[in-house]
């Protein structure tokens, strides 16, 4: 193999600078600032700040509201991740088998991908609206009283279903290309060995899809934890009241609306640590069981 | 009633209304402060206030602007526009004190959350207000700490 090398150390560094600058300015600097301000108590005008040590963290650990939001976030993340992956996988497997008009089906299924989270949230709000929402009316016809924004779990189910719906196309695209990367010879050999489609899927297709699935698992957990902000915001309209909210939304509510920067920073540091732990766990324990071809 | 300067008035009226406030912060140069004062003067001038009052329906912040609007016959055409001003001009009393507190937005969130839980039957009124009191006191203590209290 021919080795291509830079003649001088300066040039590659120069090429790296824009990327490093972006990461530094938009990630490390704010992250460092958040860690710093999480140890302080700021007055809402931002003039004075007092060092309070771990006080902001101990407040979180003892706040039942914060723990409730954490519990909800956990349930939310598990449900969104599971269903977004499961439905997308089902659709991808079915779309992979379509022979006639395959491209049209695939395009239609990917379409939702282009929708911005707040728009998805808005569509969800319209579908689940208390007075004119189609889903509310449908449930009403079945005798179920559905009250978005009033009942905790009614709001939660709207948030969860909109978030799942929004994420399916992304997963679908990856699963579909993952399926198409499985060699035809392997599939044909499997078809000779076993007539059952279900058995072939679990024995051959699913393990071969595992690298894609692992990647998507990480992406989806991150999505549920952070990227659903727009959907949550459109549904609760920055007045959560007795409705559920995710941890990342609480950072916004306490910090930017409530003026409690120290407490809010402590919450975002907790989220940073959570993501760090999650990533380590995923790569340490899950990735070992996956075989890349 | 809100705190007031005795130099401006000794007879406060019913002052409590919601809305935003403008603040002039300390720690600026004298000419910057003068510019801030000039801007406040402009905002409080009768012409600006009358325009603001007539165009938006908000009440004017000075009696001079109120009188100017009355002279222009605004209340002949829109009698309802005067009611708010008349109400705010009533004498102040124990019942018009209103409230002013730190971390108000967070306290209001607590109140909204508990009111919602009352309405959905998740909690009783007494329990909800006990929670509001406890959490609000906690937030007030935290606010006091930001002010070195």
Tab-separated table of N, CA and C in Angstrom, chain A residues 113-192:
chain	number	residue	atom	x	y	z
A	113	UNK	N	-38.242	12.213	7.844
A	113	UNK	CA	-36.914	12.601	8.298
A	113	UNK	C	-36.679	14.097	8.131
A	114	UNK	N	-37.275	14.693	7.101
A	114	UNK	CA	-37.008	16.096	6.780
A	114	UNK	C	-37.771	17.053	7.698
A	115	UNK	N	-38.596	16.510	8.591
A	115	UNK	CA	-39.400	17.404	9.438
A	115	UNK	C	-38.617	17.818	10.676
A	116	UNK	N	-38.612	19.131	10.940
A	116	UNK	CA	-37.898	19.634	12.112
A	116	UNK	C	-38.665	19.264	13.383
A	117	UNK	N	-37.937	18.979	14.501
A	117	UNK	CA	-38.618	18.563	15.736
A	117	UNK	C	-39.748	19.491	16.176
A	118	UNK	N	-39.568	20.846	16.155
A	118	UNK	CA	-40.700	21.672	16.589
A	118	UNK	C	-41.926	21.495	15.700
A	119	UNK	N	-41.693	21.290	14.396
A	119	UNK	CA	-42.822	21.086	13.483
A	119	UNK	C	-43.502	19.758	13.805
A	120	UNK	N	-42.686	18.747	14.081
A	120	UNK	CA	-43.247	17.445	14.479
A	120	UNK	C	-44.076	17.605	15.746
A	121	UNK	N	-43.536	18.385	16.703
A	121	UNK	CA	-44.253	18.636	17.942
A	121	UNK	C	-45.569	19.337	17.681
A	122	UNK	N	-45.530	20.316	16.765
A	122	UNK	CA	-46.737	21.077	16.441
A	122	UNK	C	-47.791	20.180	15.815
A	123	UNK	N	-47.342	19.280	14.914
A	123	UNK	CA	-48.291	18.351	14.303
A	123	UNK	C	-48.877	17.440	15.363
A	124	UNK	N	-48.025	17.038	16.306
A	124	UNK	CA	-48.500	16.218	17.410
A	124	UNK	C	-49.543	16.960	18.224
A	125	UNK	N	-49.241	18.251	18.509
A	125	UNK	CA	-50.177	19.063	19.282
A	125	UNK	C	-51.519	19.151	18.562
A	126	UNK	N	-51.478	19.302	17.226
A	126	UNK	CA	-52.720	19.414	16.476
A	126	UNK	C	-53.495	18.096	16.483
A	127	UNK	N	-52.765	16.986	16.356
A	127	UNK	CA	-53.443	15.681	16.362
A	127	UNK	C	-54.039	15.367	17.723
A	128	UNK	N	-53.308	15.782	18.783
A	128	UNK	CA	-53.738	15.416	20.136
A	128	UNK	C	-54.500	16.537	20.824
A	129	UNK	N	-54.789	17.626	20.092
A	129	UNK	CA	-55.422	18.800	20.700
A	129	UNK	C	-56.713	18.426	21.429
A	130	UNK	N	-56.952	19.148	22.548
A	130	UNK	CA	-58.100	18.798	23.397
A	130	UNK	C	-59.442	18.928	22.715
A	131	UNK	N	-59.598	19.974	21.870
A	131	UNK	CA	-60.933	20.186	21.310
A	131	UNK	C	-61.061	19.727	19.863
A	132	UNK	N	-60.006	19.904	19.045
A	132	UNK	CA	-60.177	19.566	17.638
A	132	UNK	C	-59.204	18.494	17.155
A	133	UNK	N	-58.418	17.934	18.065
A	133	UNK	CA	-57.447	16.932	17.646
A	133	UNK	C	-58.096	15.651	17.153
A	134	UNK	N	-57.610	15.154	16.024
A	134	UNK	CA	-58.214	13.951	15.448
A	134	UNK	C	-58.086	12.746	16.363
A	135	UNK	N	-56.902	12.616	16.970
A	135	UNK	CA	-56.692	11.458	17.840
A	135	UNK	C	-57.560	11.578	19.088
A	136	UNK	N	-57.668	12.810	19.621
A	136	UNK	CA	-58.528	13.033	20.781
A	136	UNK	C	-59.965	12.647	20.454
A	137	UNK	N	-60.424	13.044	19.248
A	137	UNK	CA	-61.798	12.732	18.859
A	137	UNK	C	-61.988	11.232	18.663
A	138	UNK	N	-60.971	10.602	18.058
A	138	UNK	CA	-61.037	9.157	17.846
A	138	UNK	C	-61.144	8.412	19.172
A	139	UNK	N	-60.284	8.823	20.129
A	139	UNK	CA	-60.319	8.191	21.441
A	139	UNK	C	-61.640	8.493	22.139
A	140	UNK	N	-62.163	9.715	21.914
A	140	UNK	CA	-63.440	10.090	22.495
A	140	UNK	C	-64.557	9.188	22.009
A	141	UNK	N	-64.505	8.850	20.705
A	141	UNK	CA	-65.524	7.959	20.133
A	141	UNK	C	-65.462	6.577	20.784
A	142	UNK	N	-64.237	6.204	21.209
A	142	UNK	CA	-64.088	4.892	21.858
A	142	UNK	C	-64.359	4.999	23.357
A	143	UNK	N	-64.757	6.195	23.788
A	143	UNK	CA	-65.106	6.367	25.189
A	143	UNK	C	-63.928	6.661	26.097
A	144	UNK	N	-62.779	7.029	25.499
A	144	UNK	CA	-61.617	7.362	26.319
A	144	UNK	C	-61.481	8.877	26.358
A	145	UNK	N	-61.419	9.424	27.575
A	145	UNK	CA	-61.268	10.866	27.697
A	145	UNK	C	-59.780	11.201	27.669
A	146	UNK	N	-59.349	11.825	26.584
A	146	UNK	CA	-57.938	12.129	26.419
A	146	UNK	C	-57.719	13.617	26.644
A	147	UNK	N	-56.854	13.978	27.604
A	147	UNK	CA	-56.674	15.390	27.932
A	147	UNK	C	-55.203	15.781	27.877
A	148	UNK	N	-54.778	16.264	26.719
A	148	UNK	CA	-53.391	16.704	26.548
A	148	UNK	C	-53.160	17.966	27.375
A	149	UNK	N	-52.048	18.005	28.084
A	149	UNK	CA	-51.693	19.201	28.833
A	149	UNK	C	-52.341	19.256	30.199
A	150	UNK	N	-53.277	18.348	30.475
A	150	UNK	CA	-53.934	18.348	31.782
A	150	UNK	C	-53.530	17.088	32.543
A	151	UNK	N	-53.696	15.961	31.868
A	151	UNK	CA	-53.368	14.684	32.498
A	151	UNK	C	-51.908	14.324	32.193
A	152	UNK	N	-51.183	13.968	33.248
A	152	UNK	CA	-49.746	13.688	33.142
A	152	UNK	C	-49.431	12.651	32.061
A	153	UNK	N	-50.095	11.494	32.145
A	153	UNK	CA	-49.737	10.413	31.222
A	153	UNK	C	-50.316	10.620	29.825
A	154	UNK	N	-51.390	11.410	29.722
A	154	UNK	CA	-51.891	11.744	28.389
A	154	UNK	C	-50.856	12.590	27.643
A	155	UNK	N	-50.315	13.582	28.350
A	155	UNK	CA	-49.276	14.410	27.738
A	155	UNK	C	-48.049	13.560	27.431
A	156	UNK	N	-47.690	12.697	28.385
A	156	UNK	CA	-46.521	11.847	28.198
A	156	UNK	C	-46.676	10.975	26.958
A	157	UNK	N	-47.867	10.396	26.768
A	157	UNK	CA	-48.024	9.495	25.623
A	157	UNK	C	-47.949	10.276	24.313
A	158	UNK	N	-48.432	11.521	24.308
A	158	UNK	CA	-48.300	12.336	23.097
A	158	UNK	C	-46.829	12.616	22.817
A	159	UNK	N	-46.078	12.994	23.847
A	159	UNK	CA	-44.639	13.276	23.683
A	159	UNK	C	-43.919	12.047	23.147
A	160	UNK	N	-44.235	10.899	23.744
A	160	UNK	CA	-43.534	9.670	23.377
A	160	UNK	C	-43.873	9.286	21.939
A	161	UNK	N	-45.168	9.331	21.581
A	161	UNK	CA	-45.500	8.863	20.231
A	161	UNK	C	-44.979	9.809	19.159
A	162	UNK	N	-45.017	11.123	19.422
A	162	UNK	CA	-44.473	12.056	18.427
A	162	UNK	C	-42.966	11.845	18.283
A	163	UNK	N	-42.282	11.644	19.426
A	163	UNK	CA	-40.832	11.450	19.363
A	163	UNK	C	-40.475	10.175	18.601
A	164	UNK	N	-41.256	9.116	18.812
A	164	UNK	CA	-40.996	7.861	18.095
A	164	UNK	C	-41.194	8.078	16.604
A	165	UNK	N	-42.335	8.672	16.273
A	165	UNK	CA	-42.678	8.902	14.873
A	165	UNK	C	-41.581	9.695	14.153
A	166	UNK	N	-41.060	10.712	14.849
A	166	UNK	CA	-40.046	11.584	14.251
A	166	UNK	C	-38.750	10.824	13.990
A	167	UNK	N	-38.445	9.838	14.810
A	167	UNK	CA	-37.133	9.179	14.723
A	167	UNK	C	-37.150	7.952	13.807
A	168	UNK	N	-38.324	7.418	13.500
A	168	UNK	CA	-38.396	6.195	12.696
A	168	UNK	C	-37.661	6.307	11.348
A	169	UNK	N	-37.849	7.380	10.564
A	169	UNK	CA	-37.196	7.435	9.261
A	169	UNK	C	-35.677	7.340	9.322
A	170	UNK	N	-35.061	7.967	10.322
A	170	UNK	CA	-33.607	7.910	10.453
A	170	UNK	C	-33.186	6.452	10.616
A	171	UNK	N	-33.843	5.788	11.565
A	171	UNK	CA	-33.519	4.391	11.818
A	171	UNK	C	-33.806	3.532	10.591
A	172	UNK	N	-34.907	3.864	9.931
A	172	UNK	CA	-35.301	3.110	8.741
A	172	UNK	C	-34.212	3.149	7.671
A	173	UNK	N	-33.679	4.347	7.413
A	173	UNK	CA	-32.645	4.487	6.390
A	173	UNK	C	-31.443	3.607	6.730
A	174	UNK	N	-31.028	3.668	8.011
A	174	UNK	CA	-29.843	2.898	8.399
A	174	UNK	C	-30.111	1.390	8.359
A	175	UNK	N	-31.260	0.985	8.844
A	175	UNK	CA	-31.576	-0.449	8.819
A	175	UNK	C	-31.678	-0.966	7.393
A	176	UNK	N	-32.285	-0.164	6.531
A	176	UNK	CA	-32.458	-0.596	5.156
A	176	UNK	C	-31.104	-0.774	4.463
A	177	UNK	N	-30.212	0.200	4.664
A	177	UNK	CA	-28.902	0.036	4.026
A	177	UNK	C	-28.126	-1.090	4.682
A	178	UNK	N	-28.359	-1.296	5.988
A	178	UNK	CA	-27.727	-2.430	6.669
A	178	UNK	C	-28.205	-3.748	6.094
A	179	UNK	N	-29.505	-3.827	5.818
A	179	UNK	CA	-30.069	-5.054	5.243
A	179	UNK	C	-29.521	-5.311	3.848
A	180	UNK	N	-29.381	-4.225	3.100
A	180	UNK	CA	-28.918	-4.404	1.730
A	180	UNK	C	-27.441	-4.751	1.657
A	181	UNK	N	-26.727	-4.497	2.783
A	181	UNK	CA	-25.305	-4.836	2.809
A	181	UNK	C	-25.084	-6.309	3.135
A	182	UNK	N	-26.151	-7.020	3.546
A	182	UNK	CA	-25.990	-8.447	3.842
A	182	UNK	C	-25.832	-9.210	2.521
A	183	UNK	N	-24.759	-9.968	2.394
A	183	UNK	CA	-24.485	-10.618	1.099
A	183	UNK	C	-25.625	-11.547	0.682
A	184	UNK	N	-25.940	-11.529	-0.586
A	184	UNK	CA	-26.997	-12.353	-1.142
A	184	UNK	C	-26.712	-13.848	-0.920
A	185	UNK	N	-25.415	-14.197	-1.020
A	185	UNK	CA	-25.063	-15.612	-0.878
A	185	UNK	C	-25.434	-16.137	0.512
A	186	UNK	N	-25.224	-15.288	1.537
A	186	UNK	CA	-25.556	-15.698	2.906
A	186	UNK	C	-27.057	-15.943	3.023
A	187	UNK	N	-27.830	-15.039	2.441
A	187	UNK	CA	-29.290	-15.176	2.511
A	187	UNK	C	-29.750	-16.441	1.792
A	188	UNK	N	-29.155	-16.676	0.635
A	188	UNK	CA	-29.576	-17.854	-0.151
A	188	UNK	C	-29.235	-19.134	0.581
A	189	UNK	N	-28.057	-19.145	1.191
A	189	UNK	CA	-27.654	-20.325	1.956
A	189	UNK	C	-28.620	-20.558	3.108
A	190	UNK	N	-29.009	-19.457	3.762
A	190	UNK	CA	-29.940	-19.563	4.880
A	190	UNK	C	-31.290	-20.064	4.402
A	191	UNK	N	-31.668	-19.638	3.214
A	191	UNK	CA	-32.973	-20.033	2.695
A	191	UNK	C	-33.026	-21.531	2.422
A	192	UNK	N	-31.888	-22.088	2.019
A	192	UNK	CA	-31.829	-23.538	1.783
A	192	UNK	C	-31.935	-24.283	3.111
